Every structure is written in C-alpha cells, then in structure tokens.
mmCIF file of C-alpha atoms in Angstrom:
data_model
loop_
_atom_site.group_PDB
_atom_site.id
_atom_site.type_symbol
_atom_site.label_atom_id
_atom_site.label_comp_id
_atom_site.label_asym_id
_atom_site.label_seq_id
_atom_site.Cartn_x
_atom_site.Cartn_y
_atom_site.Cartn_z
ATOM 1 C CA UNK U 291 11.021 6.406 17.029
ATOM 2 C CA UNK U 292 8.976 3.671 18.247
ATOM 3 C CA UNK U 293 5.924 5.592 17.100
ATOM 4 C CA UNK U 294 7.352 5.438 13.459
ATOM 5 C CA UNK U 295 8.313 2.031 13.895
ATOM 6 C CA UNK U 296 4.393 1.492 14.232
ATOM 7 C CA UNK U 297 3.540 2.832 11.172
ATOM 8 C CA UNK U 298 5.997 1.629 9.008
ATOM 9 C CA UNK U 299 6.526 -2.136 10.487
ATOM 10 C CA UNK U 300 3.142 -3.337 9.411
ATOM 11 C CA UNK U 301 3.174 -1.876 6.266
ATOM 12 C CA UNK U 302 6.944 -3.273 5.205
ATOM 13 C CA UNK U 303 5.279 -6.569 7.480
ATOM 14 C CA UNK U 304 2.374 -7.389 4.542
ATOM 15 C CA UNK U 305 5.042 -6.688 1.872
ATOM 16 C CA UNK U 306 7.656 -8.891 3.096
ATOM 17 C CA UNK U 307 4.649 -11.283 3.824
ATOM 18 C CA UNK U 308 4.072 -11.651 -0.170
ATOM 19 C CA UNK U 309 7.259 -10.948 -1.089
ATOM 20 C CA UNK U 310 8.124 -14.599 1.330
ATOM 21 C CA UNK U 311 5.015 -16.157 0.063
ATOM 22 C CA UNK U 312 5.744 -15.807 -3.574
ATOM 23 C CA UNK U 313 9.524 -16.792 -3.281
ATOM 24 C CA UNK U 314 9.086 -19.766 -1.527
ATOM 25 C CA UNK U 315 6.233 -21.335 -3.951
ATOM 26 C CA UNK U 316 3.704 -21.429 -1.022
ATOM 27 C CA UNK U 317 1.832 -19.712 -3.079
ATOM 28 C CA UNK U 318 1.267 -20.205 -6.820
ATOM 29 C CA UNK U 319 2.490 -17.329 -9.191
ATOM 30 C CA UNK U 320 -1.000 -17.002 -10.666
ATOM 31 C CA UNK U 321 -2.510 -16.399 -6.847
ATOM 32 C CA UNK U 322 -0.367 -13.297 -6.393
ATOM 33 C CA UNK U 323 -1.427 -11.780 -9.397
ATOM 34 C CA UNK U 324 -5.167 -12.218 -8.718
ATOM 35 C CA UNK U 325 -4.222 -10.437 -5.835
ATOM 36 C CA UNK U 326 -2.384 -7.685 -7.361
ATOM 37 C CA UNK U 327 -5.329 -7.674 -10.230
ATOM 38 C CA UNK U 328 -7.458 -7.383 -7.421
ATOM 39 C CA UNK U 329 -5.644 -4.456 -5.453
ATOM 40 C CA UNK U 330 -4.783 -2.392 -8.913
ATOM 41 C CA UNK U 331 -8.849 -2.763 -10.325
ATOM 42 C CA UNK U 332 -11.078 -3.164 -7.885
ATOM 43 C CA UNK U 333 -9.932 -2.321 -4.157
ATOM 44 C CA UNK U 334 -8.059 0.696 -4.577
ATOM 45 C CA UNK U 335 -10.241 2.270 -7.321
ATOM 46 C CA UNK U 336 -12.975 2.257 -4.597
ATOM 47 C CA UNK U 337 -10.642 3.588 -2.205
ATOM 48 C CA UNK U 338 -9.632 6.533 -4.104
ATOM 49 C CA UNK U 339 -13.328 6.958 -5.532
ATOM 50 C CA UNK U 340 -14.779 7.580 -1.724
ATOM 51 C CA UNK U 341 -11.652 9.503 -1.083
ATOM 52 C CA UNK U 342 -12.498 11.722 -3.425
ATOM 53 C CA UNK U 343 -16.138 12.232 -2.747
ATOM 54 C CA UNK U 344 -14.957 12.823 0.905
ATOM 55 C CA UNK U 345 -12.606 15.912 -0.183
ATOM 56 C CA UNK U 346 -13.505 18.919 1.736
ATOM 57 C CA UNK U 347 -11.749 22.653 1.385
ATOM 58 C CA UNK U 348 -8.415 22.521 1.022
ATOM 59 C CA UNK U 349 -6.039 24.471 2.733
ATOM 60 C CA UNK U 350 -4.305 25.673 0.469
ATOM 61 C CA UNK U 351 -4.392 25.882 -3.542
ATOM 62 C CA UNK U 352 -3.571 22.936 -5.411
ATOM 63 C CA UNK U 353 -1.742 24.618 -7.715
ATOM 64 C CA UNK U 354 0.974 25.208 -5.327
ATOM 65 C CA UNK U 355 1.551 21.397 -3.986
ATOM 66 C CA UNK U 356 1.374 19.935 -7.609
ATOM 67 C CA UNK U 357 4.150 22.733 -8.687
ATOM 68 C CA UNK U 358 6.177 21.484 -5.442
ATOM 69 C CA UNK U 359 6.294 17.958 -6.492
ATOM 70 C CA UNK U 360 5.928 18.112 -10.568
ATOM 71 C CA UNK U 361 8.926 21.103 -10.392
ATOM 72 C CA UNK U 362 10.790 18.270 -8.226
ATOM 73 C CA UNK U 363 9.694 15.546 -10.907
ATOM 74 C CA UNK U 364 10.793 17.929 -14.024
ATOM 75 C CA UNK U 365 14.323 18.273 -12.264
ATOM 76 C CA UNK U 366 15.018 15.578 -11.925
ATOM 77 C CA UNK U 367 13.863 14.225 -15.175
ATOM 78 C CA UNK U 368 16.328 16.622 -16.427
ATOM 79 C CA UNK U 369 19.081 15.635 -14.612
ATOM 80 C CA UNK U 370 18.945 11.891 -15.288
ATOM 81 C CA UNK U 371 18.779 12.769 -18.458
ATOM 82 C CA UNK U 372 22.199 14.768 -19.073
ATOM 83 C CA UNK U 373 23.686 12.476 -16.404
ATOM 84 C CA UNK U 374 22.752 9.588 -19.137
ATOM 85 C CA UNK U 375 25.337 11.351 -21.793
ATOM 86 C CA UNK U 376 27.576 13.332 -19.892
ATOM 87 C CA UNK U 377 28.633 10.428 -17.036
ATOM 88 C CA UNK U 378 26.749 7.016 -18.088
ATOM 89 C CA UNK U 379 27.815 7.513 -21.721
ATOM 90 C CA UNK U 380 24.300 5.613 -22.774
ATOM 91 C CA UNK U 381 22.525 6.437 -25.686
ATOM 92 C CA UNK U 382 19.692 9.315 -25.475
ATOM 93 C CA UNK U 383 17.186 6.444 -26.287
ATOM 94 C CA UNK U 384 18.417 4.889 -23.250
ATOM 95 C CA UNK U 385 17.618 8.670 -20.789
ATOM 96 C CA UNK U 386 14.184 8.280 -21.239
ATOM 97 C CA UNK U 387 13.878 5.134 -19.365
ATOM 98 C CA UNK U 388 16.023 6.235 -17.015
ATOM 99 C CA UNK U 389 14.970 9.256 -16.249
ATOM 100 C CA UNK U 390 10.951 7.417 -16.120
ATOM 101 C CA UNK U 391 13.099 5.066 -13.350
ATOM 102 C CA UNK U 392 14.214 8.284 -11.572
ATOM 103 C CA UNK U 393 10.884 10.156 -11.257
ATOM 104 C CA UNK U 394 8.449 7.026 -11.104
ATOM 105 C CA UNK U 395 7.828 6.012 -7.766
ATOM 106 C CA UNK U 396 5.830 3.700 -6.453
ATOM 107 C CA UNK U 397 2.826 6.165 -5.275
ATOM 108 C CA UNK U 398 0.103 3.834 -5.480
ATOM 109 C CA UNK U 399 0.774 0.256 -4.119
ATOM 110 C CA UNK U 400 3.343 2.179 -1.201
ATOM 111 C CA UNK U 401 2.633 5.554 -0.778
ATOM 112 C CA UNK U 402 -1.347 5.278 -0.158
ATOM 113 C CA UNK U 403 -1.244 2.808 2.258
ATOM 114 C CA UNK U 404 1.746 4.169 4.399
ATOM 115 C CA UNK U 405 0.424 8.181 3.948
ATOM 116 C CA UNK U 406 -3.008 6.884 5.074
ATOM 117 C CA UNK U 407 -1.503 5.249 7.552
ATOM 118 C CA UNK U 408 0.684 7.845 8.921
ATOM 119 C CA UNK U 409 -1.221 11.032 8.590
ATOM 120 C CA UNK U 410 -5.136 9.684 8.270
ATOM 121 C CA UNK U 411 -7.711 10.299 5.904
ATOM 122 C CA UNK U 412 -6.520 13.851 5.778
ATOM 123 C CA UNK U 413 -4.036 12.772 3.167
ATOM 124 C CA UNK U 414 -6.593 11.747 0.999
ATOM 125 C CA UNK U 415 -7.150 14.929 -0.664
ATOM 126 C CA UNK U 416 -3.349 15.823 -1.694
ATOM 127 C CA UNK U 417 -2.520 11.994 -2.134
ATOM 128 C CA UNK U 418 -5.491 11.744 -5.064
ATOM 129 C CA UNK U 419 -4.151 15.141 -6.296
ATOM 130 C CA UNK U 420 -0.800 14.253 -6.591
ATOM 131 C CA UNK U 421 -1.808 10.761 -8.067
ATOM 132 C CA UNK U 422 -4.371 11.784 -10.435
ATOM 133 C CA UNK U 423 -1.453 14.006 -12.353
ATOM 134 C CA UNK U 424 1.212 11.668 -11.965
ATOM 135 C CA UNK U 425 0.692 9.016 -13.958
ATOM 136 C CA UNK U 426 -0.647 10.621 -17.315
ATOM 137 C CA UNK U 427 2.384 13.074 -17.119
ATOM 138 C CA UNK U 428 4.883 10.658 -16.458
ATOM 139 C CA UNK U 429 3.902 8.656 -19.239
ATOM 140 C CA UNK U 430 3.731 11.564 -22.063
ATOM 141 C CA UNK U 431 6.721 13.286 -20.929
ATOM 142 C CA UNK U 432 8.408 9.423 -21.099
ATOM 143 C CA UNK U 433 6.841 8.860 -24.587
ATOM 144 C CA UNK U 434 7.538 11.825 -26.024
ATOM 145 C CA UNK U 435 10.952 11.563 -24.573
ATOM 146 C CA UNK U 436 11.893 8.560 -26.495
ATOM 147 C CA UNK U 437 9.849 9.531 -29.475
ATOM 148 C CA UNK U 438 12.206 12.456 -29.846
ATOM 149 C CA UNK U 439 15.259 10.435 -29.130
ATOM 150 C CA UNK U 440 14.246 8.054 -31.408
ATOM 151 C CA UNK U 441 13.183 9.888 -34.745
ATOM 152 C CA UNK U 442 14.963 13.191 -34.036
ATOM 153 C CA UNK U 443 13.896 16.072 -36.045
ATOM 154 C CA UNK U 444 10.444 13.489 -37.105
ATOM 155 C CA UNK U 445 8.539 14.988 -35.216
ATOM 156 C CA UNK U 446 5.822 13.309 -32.559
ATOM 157 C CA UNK U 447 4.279 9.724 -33.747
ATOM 158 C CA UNK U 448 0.296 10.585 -33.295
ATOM 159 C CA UNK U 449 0.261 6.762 -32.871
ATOM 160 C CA UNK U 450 2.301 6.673 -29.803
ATOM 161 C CA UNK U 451 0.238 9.343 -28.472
ATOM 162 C CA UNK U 452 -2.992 7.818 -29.508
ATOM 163 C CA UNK U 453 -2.014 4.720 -27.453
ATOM 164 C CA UNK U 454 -0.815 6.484 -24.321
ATOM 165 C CA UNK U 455 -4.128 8.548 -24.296
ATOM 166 C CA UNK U 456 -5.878 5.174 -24.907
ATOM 167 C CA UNK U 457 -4.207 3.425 -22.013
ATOM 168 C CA UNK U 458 -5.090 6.596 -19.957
ATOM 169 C CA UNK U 459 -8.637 6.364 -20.244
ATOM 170 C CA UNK U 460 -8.540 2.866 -19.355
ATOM 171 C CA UNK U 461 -6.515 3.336 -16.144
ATOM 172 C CA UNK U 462 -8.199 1.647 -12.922
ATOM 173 C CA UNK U 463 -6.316 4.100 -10.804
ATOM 174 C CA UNK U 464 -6.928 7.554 -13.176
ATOM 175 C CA UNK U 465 -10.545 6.692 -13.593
ATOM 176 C CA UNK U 466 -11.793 6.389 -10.061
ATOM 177 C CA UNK U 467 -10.474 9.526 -9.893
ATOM 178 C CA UNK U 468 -12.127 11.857 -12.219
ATOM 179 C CA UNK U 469 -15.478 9.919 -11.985
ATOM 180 C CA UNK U 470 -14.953 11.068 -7.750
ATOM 181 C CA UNK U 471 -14.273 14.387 -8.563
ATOM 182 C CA UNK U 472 -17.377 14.680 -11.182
ATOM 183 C CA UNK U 473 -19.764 12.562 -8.743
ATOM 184 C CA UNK U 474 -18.874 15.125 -5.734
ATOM 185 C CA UNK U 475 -19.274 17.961 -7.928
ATOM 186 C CA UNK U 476 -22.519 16.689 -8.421
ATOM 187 C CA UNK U 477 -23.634 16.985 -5.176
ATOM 188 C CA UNK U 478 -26.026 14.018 -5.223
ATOM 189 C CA UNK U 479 -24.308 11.629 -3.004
ATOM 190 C CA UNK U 480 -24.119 7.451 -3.140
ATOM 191 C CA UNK U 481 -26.598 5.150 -1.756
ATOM 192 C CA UNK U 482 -25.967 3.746 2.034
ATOM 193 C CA UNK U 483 -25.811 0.435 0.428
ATOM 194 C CA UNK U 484 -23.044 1.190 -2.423
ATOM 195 C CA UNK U 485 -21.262 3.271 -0.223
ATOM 196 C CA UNK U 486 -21.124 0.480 2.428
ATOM 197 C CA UNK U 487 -19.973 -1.730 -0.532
ATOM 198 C CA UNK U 488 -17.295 0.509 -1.596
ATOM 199 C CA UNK U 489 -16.162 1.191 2.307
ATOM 200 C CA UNK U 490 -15.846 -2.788 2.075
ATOM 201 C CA UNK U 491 -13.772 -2.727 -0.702
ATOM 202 C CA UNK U 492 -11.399 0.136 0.467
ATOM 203 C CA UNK U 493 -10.661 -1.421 3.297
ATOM 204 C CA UNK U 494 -8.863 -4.422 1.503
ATOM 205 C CA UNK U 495 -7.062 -2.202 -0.757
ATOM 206 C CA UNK U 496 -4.119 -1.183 1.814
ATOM 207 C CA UNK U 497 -3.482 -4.925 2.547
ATOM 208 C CA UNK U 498 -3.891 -6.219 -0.825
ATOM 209 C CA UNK U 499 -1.448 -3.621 -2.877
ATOM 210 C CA UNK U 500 1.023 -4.437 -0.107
ATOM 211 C CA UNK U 501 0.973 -8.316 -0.196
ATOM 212 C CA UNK U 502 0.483 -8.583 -4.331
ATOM 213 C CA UNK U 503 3.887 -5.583 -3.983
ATOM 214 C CA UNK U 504 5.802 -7.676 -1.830
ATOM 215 C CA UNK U 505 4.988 -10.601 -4.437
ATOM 216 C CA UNK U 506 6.092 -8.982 -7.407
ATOM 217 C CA UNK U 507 9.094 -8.072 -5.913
ATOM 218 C CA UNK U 508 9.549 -11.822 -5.814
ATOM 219 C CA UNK U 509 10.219 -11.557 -9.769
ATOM 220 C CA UNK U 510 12.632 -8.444 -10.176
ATOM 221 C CA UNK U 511 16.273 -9.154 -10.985
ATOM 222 C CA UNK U 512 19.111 -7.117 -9.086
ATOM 223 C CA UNK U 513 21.175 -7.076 -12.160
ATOM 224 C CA UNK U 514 22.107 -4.779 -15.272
ATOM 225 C CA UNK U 515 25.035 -1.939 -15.490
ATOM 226 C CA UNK U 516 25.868 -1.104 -12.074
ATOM 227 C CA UNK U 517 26.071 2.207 -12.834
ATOM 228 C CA UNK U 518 22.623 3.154 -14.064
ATOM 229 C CA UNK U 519 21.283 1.309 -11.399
ATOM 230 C CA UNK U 520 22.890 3.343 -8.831
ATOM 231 C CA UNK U 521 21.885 6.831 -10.501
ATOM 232 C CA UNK U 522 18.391 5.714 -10.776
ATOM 233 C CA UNK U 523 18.291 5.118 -6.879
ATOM 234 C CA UNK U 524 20.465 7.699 -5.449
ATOM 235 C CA UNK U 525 18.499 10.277 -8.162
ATOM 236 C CA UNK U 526 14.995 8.974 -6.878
ATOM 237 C CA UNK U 527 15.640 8.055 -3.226
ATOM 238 C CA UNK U 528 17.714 11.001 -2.564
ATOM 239 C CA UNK U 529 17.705 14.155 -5.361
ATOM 240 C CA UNK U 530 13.939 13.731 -5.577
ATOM 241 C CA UNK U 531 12.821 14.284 -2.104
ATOM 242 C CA UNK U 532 15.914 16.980 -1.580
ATOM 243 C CA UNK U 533 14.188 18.857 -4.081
ATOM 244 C CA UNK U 534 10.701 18.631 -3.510
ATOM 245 C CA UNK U 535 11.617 19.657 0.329
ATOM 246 C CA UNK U 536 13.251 22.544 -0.940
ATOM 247 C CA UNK U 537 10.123 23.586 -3.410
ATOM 248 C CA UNK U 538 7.633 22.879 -0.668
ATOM 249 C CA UNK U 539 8.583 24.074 2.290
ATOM 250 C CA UNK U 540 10.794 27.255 0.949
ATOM 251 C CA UNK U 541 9.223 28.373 -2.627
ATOM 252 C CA UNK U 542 5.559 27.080 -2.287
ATOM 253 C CA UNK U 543 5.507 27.516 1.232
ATOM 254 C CA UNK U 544 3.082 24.572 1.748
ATOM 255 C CA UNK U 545 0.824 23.506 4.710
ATOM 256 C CA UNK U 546 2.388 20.933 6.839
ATOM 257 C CA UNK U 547 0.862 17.714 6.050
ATOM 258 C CA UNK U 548 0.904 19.154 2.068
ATOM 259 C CA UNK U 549 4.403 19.558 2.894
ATOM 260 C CA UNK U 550 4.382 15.775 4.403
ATOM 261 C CA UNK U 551 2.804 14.029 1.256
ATOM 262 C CA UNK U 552 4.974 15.569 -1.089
ATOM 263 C CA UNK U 553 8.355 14.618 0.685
ATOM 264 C CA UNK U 554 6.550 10.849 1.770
ATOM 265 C CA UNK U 555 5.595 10.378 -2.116
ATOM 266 C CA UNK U 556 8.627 12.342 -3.433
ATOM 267 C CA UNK U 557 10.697 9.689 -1.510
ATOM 268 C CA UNK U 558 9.510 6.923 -2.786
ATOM 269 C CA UNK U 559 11.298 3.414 -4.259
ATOM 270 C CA UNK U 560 11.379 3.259 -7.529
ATOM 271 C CA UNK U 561 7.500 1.828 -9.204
ATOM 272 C CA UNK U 562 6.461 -0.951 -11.790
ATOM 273 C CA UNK U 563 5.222 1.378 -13.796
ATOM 274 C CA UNK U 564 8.782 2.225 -15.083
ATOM 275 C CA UNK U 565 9.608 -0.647 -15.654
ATOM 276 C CA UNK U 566 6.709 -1.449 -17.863
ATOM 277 C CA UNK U 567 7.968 1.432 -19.906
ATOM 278 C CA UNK U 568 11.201 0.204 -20.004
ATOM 279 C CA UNK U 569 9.890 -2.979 -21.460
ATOM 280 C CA UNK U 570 7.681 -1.406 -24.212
ATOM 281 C CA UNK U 571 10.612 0.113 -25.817
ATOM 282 C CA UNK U 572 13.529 -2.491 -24.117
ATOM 283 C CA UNK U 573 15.586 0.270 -22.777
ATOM 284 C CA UNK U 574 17.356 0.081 -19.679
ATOM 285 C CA UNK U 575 15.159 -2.770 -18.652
ATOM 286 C CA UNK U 576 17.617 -4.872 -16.416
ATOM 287 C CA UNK U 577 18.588 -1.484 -14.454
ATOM 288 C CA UNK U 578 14.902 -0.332 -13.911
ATOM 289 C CA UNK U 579 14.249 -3.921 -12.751
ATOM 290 C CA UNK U 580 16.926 -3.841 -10.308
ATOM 291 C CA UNK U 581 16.218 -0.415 -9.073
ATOM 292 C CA UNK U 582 12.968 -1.104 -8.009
ATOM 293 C CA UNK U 583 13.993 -4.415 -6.103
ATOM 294 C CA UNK U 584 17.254 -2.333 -4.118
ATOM 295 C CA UNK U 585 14.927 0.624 -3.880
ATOM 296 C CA UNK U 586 11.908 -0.535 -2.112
ATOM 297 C CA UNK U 587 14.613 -2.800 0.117
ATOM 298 C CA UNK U 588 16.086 0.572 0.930
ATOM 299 C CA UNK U 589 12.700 2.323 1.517
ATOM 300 C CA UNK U 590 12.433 0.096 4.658
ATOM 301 C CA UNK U 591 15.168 2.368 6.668
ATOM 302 C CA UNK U 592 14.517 5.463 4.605
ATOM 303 C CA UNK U 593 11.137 5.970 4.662
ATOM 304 C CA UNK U 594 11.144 5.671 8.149
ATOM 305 C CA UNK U 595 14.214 8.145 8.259
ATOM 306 C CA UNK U 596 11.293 10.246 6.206
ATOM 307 C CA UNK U 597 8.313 10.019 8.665
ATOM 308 C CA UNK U 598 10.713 10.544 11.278
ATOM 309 C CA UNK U 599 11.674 13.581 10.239
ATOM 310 C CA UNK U 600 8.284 14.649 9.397
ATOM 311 C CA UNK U 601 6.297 13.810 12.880
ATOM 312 C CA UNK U 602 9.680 15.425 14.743
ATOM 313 C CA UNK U 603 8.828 18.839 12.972
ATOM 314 C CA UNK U 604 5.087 18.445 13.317
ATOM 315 C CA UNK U 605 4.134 17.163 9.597
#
C-alpha cells in the first residue's frame, strides 16, 4: 500500500497545492488560469505529440481496448439517461447533461499524469488511444443527445454539428494527436533540437494540469438537486469502472496494463468538460458542478483503492 501511496500522494499533493493556492487568494485568479491555459495548449499537446511518435507495436488490437471502454461509456450513457425519467423525474433535456456528467471524466488533467505515473511511458500508447476518441464522441453523442431532446421528431441542427466539428478541429488536446500519428507514419523523425524542446515542454505538463486542476476546483459549487448529483457520481465513480472491468478483462480479454488504463481512466472523477456542456445549453449545471468538486475529492481514496487493486493482480 505504501507503494500506491507513492504514486498517488504527489499527484493529489500538486492538486491540493492549487486547489489551496487559489482559495486562499495567494494567488490571483488570472495566474491559475495562465497556468491551466498553459497545461491545456502548450505542455500537454507536446506531451501527447512525442507520445505518439514514440508508439511502438501494440500488443494487442486497438479495436478491442476502445470497445472495452466506449461499450462501458455507451452503458452507461444509457443508463443515466432512463435513470433521468424513470427515478430523477427530470426532463429528457436535462439526461443529456447528465448522462455527459456520468461518462466524462477527467482523462486529461488526472488520468495522464497519474497513468504515466503509475505504469510508465508504456501507457502512452492506450492513454492517447483512448483520449484521442473520447472527446469528439462524447461531445456528438452529448449534442445530438440534446438536439433530439430538444426538437424531437426535427431532426439534427447541421449548425450544432457544424460547431462541434469546428471546436474539434481546434482542440489543443485532439490535434497533437492526429498530427503524432501522421508525423510517425511518416517516418521522417523531429530534429534533436525540437525534440529537446518538446521533451522540455512535456515535462511541465504533469505538474501544470495538476496545479491549474486543483485551482479550478477552487471555483466549483457543491450544490444543486441532491439527487442528480449523487447518480452522476455513484454512475461514474462506480457503474463506469464495474463495467469497463467486466468488458476488459472478461469479453475483450485485454492485456494487463490495457486492462489497467481502461479501469484507471474508466474510474475517473467527473471532468470540466461536462460541465462546459452543461453550461452551453444550462442543463443540470449546478449538479455537474458539484459532481466534479465531490468526485475528484473522492478520487483521492478511490483511485488509490483502483491502483491498488491493479498492481496486487499484476496490472
């Protein structure tokens, strides 16, 4: 246990670091968003751009751990949903946000640093896999959602689309990703020079998503319909990673650290990135706001719970 307590202490030590720094003014509000601007568009798009010139052969086909954890995802998005009418009694317009709180986790600002740091640059691969799929298909599946809740039988607003595609393109975290993948498949390699610049870079990505996290936390409400909020965080901190255990480890039958990263990231708190949808359309806002402060408190004991688990059965 003490090994686990290694891994996860620092991590939940730089967040609670920012999250202090921001809530007691000694640092201005605009500082820890330079720092989170910093993390989200610079640092960690060079981190995931080396990791994924670095990919070698996998061990497995990819096909299999994205089916582990988007099967997971779809379940549960499915579930939140008819729990929304059948024990919430919210409007449908309402399930979509929900459901984004319930599936959303925070993959990128979390779940990089502490996979890297548990399991090595081994996790690179299935981490930038996992993460290069996540975010576009969250956010159509959530737009489309509350397209269709909102104009039933309309039909899908091209506009809404448009601007989700739009968004996509521009994504500091997507990008980085596909420009690695086309780079590598190049097979021309990077100069010493920008490579030593982006090996620079990456290395203040781990510390800088988890101080500008632990600052935004700083600005997230616990309040809203007591209720929602506990579906979204017993559905993502609990259903989720039940499922995806199930899918990888007895239908996909996944290689161990595959296996790891998909139970690490299916587990989760809740993300930002739900609540920004919640915002667009102002649905469910105060619960996704809380969830993701009570989730990523709980994440301290069950995450390690998680890795504990994990390094025990030789994940």
């Amino acid at each position: 246990m003490l090994a686990i307590l290694a891994i996860v202490a620092p991590v939940f030590g730089i967040l609670g670091l920012g999250f202090l720094s921001a809530r007691s003014g000694y640092l201005d509000a605009t500082v820890g968003r330079a720092v989170a601007q910093f993390a989200f568009k610079v640092a960690m798009p060079a981190l995931l751009f080396r990791a994924m010139l670095a990919v070698g052969p996998l061990p497995g086909s990819p096909w299999r751990l994205a089916a582990a954890y988007f099967g997971a995802m779809l379940a549960v998005w499915v579930l939140a949903t008819v729990l929304t009418r059948t024990v919430l009694r919210r409007p449908m317009t309402d399930a979509a946000s929900i459901a984004m709180g319930s599936c959303f986790g925070n993959t990128v600002m979390l779940g990089i640093p502490l996979a890297i740091t548990a399991f090595g640059q081994d996790a690179a691969a299935p981490v930038a896999l996992l993460i290069s799929i996540d975010t576009p298909l969250l956010w159509i599946i959530a737009t489309l959602h509350i397209e269709a809740a909102q104009k039933p039988g309309a039909g899908l607003s091209l506009t809404a689309l448009r601007g989700v595609f739009s968004d996509l393109a521009r994504n500091p975290i997507v990008l980085p990703l596909i420009v690695g993948t086309l780079w590598r498949l190049t097979g021309l390699g990077i100069p010493t020079v920008v490579d030593r610049l982006l090996e620079i870079l990456a290395g203040g990505a781990v510390p800088a998503a988890l101080f500008a996290l632990g600052a935004s936390l700083a600005t997230y409400e616990i309040k809203g319909q007591t209720p929602t909020l506990a579906l979204i965080v017993c559905l993502k901190m609990l259903m989720f990673p039940m499922v995806a255990g199930i899918l990888a480890i007895y239908v996909f039958d996944l290689p161990p650290l595959w296996t790891a990263i998909v139970l690490l990231f299916a587990a989760m708190p809740v993300g930002a990135n739900a609540y920004l949808f919640a915002s667009r359309y102002e649905r469910a806002v105060a619960s996704v706001s809380a969830a993701i402060a009570v989730s990523t408190a709980l994440a301290i004991v069950t995450l390690a719970g998680v890795l504990y688990v994990l390094k025990q059965s030789g994940g």
